[in-house]
PDB file of C-alpha atoms in Angstrom:
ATOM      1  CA  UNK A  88       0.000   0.000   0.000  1.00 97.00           C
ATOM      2  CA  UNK A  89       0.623   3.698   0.102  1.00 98.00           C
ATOM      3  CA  UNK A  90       1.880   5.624   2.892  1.00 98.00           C
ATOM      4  CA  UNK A  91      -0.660   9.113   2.950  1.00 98.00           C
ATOM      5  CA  UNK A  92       1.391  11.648   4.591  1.00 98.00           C
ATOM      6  CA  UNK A  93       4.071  10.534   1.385  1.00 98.00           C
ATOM      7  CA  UNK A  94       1.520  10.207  -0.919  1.00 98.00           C
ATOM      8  CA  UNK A  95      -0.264  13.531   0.035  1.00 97.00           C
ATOM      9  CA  UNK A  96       3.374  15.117  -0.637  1.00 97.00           C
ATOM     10  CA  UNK A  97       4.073  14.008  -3.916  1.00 97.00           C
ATOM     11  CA  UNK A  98       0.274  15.028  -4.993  1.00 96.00           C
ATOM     12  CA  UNK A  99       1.249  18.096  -5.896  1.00 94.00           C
ATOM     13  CA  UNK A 100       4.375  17.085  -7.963  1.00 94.00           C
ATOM     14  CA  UNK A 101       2.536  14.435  -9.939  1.00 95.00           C
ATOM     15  CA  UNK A 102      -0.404  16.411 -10.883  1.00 94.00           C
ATOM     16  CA  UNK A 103       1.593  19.931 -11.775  1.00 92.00           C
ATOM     17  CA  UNK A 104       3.798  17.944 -14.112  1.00 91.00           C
ATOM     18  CA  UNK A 105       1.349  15.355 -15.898  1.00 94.00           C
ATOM     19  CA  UNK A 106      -1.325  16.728 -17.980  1.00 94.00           C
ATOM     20  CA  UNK A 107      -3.807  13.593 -17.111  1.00 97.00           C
ATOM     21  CA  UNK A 108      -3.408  11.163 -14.814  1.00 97.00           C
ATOM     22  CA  UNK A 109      -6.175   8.738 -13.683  1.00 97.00           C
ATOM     23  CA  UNK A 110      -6.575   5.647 -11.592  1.00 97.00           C
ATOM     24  CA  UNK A 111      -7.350   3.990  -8.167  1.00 96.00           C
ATOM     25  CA  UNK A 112      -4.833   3.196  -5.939  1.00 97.00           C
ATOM     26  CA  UNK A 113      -5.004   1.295  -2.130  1.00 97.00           C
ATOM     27  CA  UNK A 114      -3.675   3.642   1.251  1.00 97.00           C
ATOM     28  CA  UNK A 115      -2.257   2.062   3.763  1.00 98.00           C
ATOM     29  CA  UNK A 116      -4.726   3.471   6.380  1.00 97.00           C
ATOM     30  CA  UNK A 117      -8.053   2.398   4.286  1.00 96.00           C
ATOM     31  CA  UNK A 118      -7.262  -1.703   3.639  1.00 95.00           C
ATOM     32  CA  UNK A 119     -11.226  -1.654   2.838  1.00 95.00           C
ATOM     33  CA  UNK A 120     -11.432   1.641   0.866  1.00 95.00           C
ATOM     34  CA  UNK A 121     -10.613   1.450  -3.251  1.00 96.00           C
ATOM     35  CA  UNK A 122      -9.621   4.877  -4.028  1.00 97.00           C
ATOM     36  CA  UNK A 123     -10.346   6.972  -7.542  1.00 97.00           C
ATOM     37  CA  UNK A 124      -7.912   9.603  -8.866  1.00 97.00           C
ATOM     38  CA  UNK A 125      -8.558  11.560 -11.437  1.00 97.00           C
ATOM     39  CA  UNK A 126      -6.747  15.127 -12.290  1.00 96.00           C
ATOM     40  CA  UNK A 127      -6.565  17.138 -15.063  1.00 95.00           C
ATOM     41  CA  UNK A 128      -5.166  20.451 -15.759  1.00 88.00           C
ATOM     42  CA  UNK A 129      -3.405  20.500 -12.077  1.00 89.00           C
ATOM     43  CA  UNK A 130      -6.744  19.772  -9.719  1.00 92.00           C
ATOM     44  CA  UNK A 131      -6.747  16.245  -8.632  1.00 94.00           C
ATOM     45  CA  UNK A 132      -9.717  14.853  -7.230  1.00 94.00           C
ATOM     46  CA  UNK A 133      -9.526  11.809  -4.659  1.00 96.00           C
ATOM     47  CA  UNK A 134     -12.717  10.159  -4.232  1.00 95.00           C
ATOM     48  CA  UNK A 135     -14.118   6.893  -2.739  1.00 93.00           C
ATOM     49  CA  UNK A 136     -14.223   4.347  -4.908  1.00 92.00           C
ATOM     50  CA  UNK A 137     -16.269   1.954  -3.221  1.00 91.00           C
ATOM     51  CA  UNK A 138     -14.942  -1.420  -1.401  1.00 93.00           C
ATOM     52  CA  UNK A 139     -12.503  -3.784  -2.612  1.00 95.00           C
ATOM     53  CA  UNK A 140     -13.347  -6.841  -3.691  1.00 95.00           C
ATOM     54  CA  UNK A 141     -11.131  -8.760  -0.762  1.00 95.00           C
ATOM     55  CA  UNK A 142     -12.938  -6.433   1.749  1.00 95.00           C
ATOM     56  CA  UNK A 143     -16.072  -7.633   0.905  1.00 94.00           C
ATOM     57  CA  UNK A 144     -17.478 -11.460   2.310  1.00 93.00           C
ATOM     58  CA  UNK A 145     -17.964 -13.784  -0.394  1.00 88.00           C
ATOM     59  CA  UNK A 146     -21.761 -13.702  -0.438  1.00 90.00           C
ATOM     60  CA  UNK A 147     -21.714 -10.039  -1.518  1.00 92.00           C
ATOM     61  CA  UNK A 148     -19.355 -10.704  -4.637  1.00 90.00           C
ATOM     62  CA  UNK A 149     -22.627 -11.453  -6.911  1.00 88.00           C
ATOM     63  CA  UNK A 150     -23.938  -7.872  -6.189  1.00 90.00           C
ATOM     64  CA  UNK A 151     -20.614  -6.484  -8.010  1.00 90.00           C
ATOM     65  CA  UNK A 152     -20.486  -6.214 -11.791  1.00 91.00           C
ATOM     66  CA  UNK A 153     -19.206  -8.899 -13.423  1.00 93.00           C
ATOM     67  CA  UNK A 154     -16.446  -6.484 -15.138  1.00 92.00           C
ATOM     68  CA  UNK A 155     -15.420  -5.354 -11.821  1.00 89.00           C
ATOM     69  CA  UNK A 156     -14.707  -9.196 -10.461  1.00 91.00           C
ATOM     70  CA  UNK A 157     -12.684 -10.064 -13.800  1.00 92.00           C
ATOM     71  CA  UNK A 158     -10.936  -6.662 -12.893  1.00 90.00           C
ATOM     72  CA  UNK A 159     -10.598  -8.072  -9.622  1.00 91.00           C
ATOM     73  CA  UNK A 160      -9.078 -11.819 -10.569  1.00 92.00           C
ATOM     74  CA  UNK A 161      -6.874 -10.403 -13.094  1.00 92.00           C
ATOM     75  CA  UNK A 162      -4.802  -8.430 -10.264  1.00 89.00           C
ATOM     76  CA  UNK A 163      -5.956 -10.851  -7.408  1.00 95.00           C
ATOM     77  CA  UNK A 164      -3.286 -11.793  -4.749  1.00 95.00           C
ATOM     78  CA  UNK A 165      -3.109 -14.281  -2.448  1.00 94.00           C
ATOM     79  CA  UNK A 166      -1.809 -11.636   0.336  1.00 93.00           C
ATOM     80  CA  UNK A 167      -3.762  -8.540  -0.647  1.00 95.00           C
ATOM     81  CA  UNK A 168      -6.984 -10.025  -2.677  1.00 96.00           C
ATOM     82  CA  UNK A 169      -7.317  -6.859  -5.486  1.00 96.00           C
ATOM     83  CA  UNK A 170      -5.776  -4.274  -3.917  1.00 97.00           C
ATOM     84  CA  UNK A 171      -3.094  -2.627  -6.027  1.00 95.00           C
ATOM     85  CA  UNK A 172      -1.816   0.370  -7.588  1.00 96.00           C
ATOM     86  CA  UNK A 173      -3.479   1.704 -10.922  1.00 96.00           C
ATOM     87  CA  UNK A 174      -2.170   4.831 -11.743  1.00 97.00           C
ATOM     88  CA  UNK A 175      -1.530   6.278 -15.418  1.00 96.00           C
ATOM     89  CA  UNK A 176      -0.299   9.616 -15.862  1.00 96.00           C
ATOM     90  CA  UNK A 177       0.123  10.922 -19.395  1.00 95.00           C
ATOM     91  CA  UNK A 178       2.258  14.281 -21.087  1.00 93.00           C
ATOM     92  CA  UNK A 179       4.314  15.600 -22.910  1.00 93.00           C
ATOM     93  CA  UNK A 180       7.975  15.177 -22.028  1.00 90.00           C
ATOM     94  CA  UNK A 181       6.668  12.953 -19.580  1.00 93.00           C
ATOM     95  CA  UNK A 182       9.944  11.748 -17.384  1.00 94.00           C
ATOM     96  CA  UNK A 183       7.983   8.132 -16.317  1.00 93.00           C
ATOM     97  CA  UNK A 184      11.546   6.917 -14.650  1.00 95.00           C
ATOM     98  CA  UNK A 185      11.309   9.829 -12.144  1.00 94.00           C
ATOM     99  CA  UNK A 186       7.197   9.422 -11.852  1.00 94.00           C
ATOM    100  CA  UNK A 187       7.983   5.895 -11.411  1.00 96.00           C
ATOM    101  CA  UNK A 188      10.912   6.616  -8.389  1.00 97.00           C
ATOM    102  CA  UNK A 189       8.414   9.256  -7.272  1.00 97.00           C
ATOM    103  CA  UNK A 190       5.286   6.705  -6.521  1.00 97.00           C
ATOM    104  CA  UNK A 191       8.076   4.159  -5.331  1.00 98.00           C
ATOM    105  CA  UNK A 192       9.127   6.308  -2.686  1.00 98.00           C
ATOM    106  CA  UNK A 193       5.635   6.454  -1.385  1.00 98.00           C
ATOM    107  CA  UNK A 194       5.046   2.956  -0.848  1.00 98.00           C
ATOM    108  CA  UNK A 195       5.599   1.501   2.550  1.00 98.00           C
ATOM    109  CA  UNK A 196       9.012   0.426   3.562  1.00 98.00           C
ATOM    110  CA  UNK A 197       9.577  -3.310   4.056  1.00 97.00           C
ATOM    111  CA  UNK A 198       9.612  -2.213   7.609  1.00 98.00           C
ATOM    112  CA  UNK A 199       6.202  -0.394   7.601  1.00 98.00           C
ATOM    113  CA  UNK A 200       4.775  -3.301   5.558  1.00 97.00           C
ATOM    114  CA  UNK A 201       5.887  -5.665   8.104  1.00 97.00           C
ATOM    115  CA  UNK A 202       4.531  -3.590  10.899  1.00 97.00           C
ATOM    116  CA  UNK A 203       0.975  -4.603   9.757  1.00 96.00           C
ATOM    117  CA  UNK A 204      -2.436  -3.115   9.393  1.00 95.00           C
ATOM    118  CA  UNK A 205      -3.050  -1.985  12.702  1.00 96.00           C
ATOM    119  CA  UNK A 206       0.456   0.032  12.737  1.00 98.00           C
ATOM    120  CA  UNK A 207      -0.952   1.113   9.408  1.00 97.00           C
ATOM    121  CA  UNK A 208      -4.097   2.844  11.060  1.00 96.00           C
ATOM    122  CA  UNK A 209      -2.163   5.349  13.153  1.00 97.00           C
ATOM    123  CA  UNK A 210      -0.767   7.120  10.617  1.00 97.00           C
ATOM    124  CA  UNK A 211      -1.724  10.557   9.668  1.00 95.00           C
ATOM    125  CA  UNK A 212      -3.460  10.813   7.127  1.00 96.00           C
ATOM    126  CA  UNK A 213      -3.881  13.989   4.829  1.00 96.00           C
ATOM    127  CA  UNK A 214      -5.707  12.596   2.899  1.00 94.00           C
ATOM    128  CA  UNK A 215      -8.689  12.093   5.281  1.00 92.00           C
ATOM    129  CA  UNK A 216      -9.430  15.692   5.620  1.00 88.00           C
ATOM    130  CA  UNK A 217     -10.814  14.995   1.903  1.00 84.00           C
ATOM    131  CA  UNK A 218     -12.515  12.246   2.125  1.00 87.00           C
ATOM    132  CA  UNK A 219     -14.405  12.314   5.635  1.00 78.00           C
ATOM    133  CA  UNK A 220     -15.782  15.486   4.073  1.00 59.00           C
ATOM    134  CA  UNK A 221     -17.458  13.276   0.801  1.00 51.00           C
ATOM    135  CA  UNK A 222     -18.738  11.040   3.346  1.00 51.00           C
ATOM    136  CA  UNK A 223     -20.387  13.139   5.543  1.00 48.00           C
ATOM    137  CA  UNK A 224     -21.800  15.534   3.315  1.00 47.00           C
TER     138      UNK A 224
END
């Protein structure tokens, strides 16, 4: 997964220097939440994309679409069900080495990832400031 605060700091980088970018991607603090990005022309927008498939029991699978579950088993993991990183950002002059390094650097360390879930949960995220506003409004 993605660490927020890091994630949250490279926002601005990756949106300013990509013309489009578009995707959903998995934070480290929301195991259940699928996240959507979408930006364009330097505004980003970050918005709840619903559960992920591994978050959900079994039973509730059929009330998915079926594109959304072949989504789901073409990334699935034995670890991590369908969470995973879907990000695609597109431009001119477009250095994807250094967007690549960039996202890299916001993944969890080895050590984080080993730290678990609930060490996950205690870490600040920006991010929520965002998204606890969508869901309460």
């Amino acid at each position: 997964p993605l660490h927020p605060a890091r994630l949250f700091e490279a926002v601005d980088e990756l949106v300013v220097e990509s013309v489009r970018s578009r995707g959903r991607f998995w934070l480290a603090t929301r195991p259940g939440q699928l996240l959507a990005w979408d930006a364009v022309a330097g505004i980003v927008s970050v918005e709840d994309g619903g559960p992920w498939l591994a978050a959900l029991p079994e039973a509730a699978w059929d009330m998915v679409s079926p594109a959304r579950r072949l989504a789901a088993a073409l990334d699935w993991d034995d670890e991590h069900g369908d969470r995973v990183q879907h990000l695609v950002f597109t431009g001119p002059d477009l250095d994807s080495a250094r967007f690549r390094a960039l996202l890299d650097s916001c993944l969890l360390t080895e050590e984080e990832e080993a730290a678990g879930p609930d060490a996950w949960a205690s870490y600040d995220d920006p991010f929520a400031l965002i998204l606890n506003v969508k869901e309460h409004a």
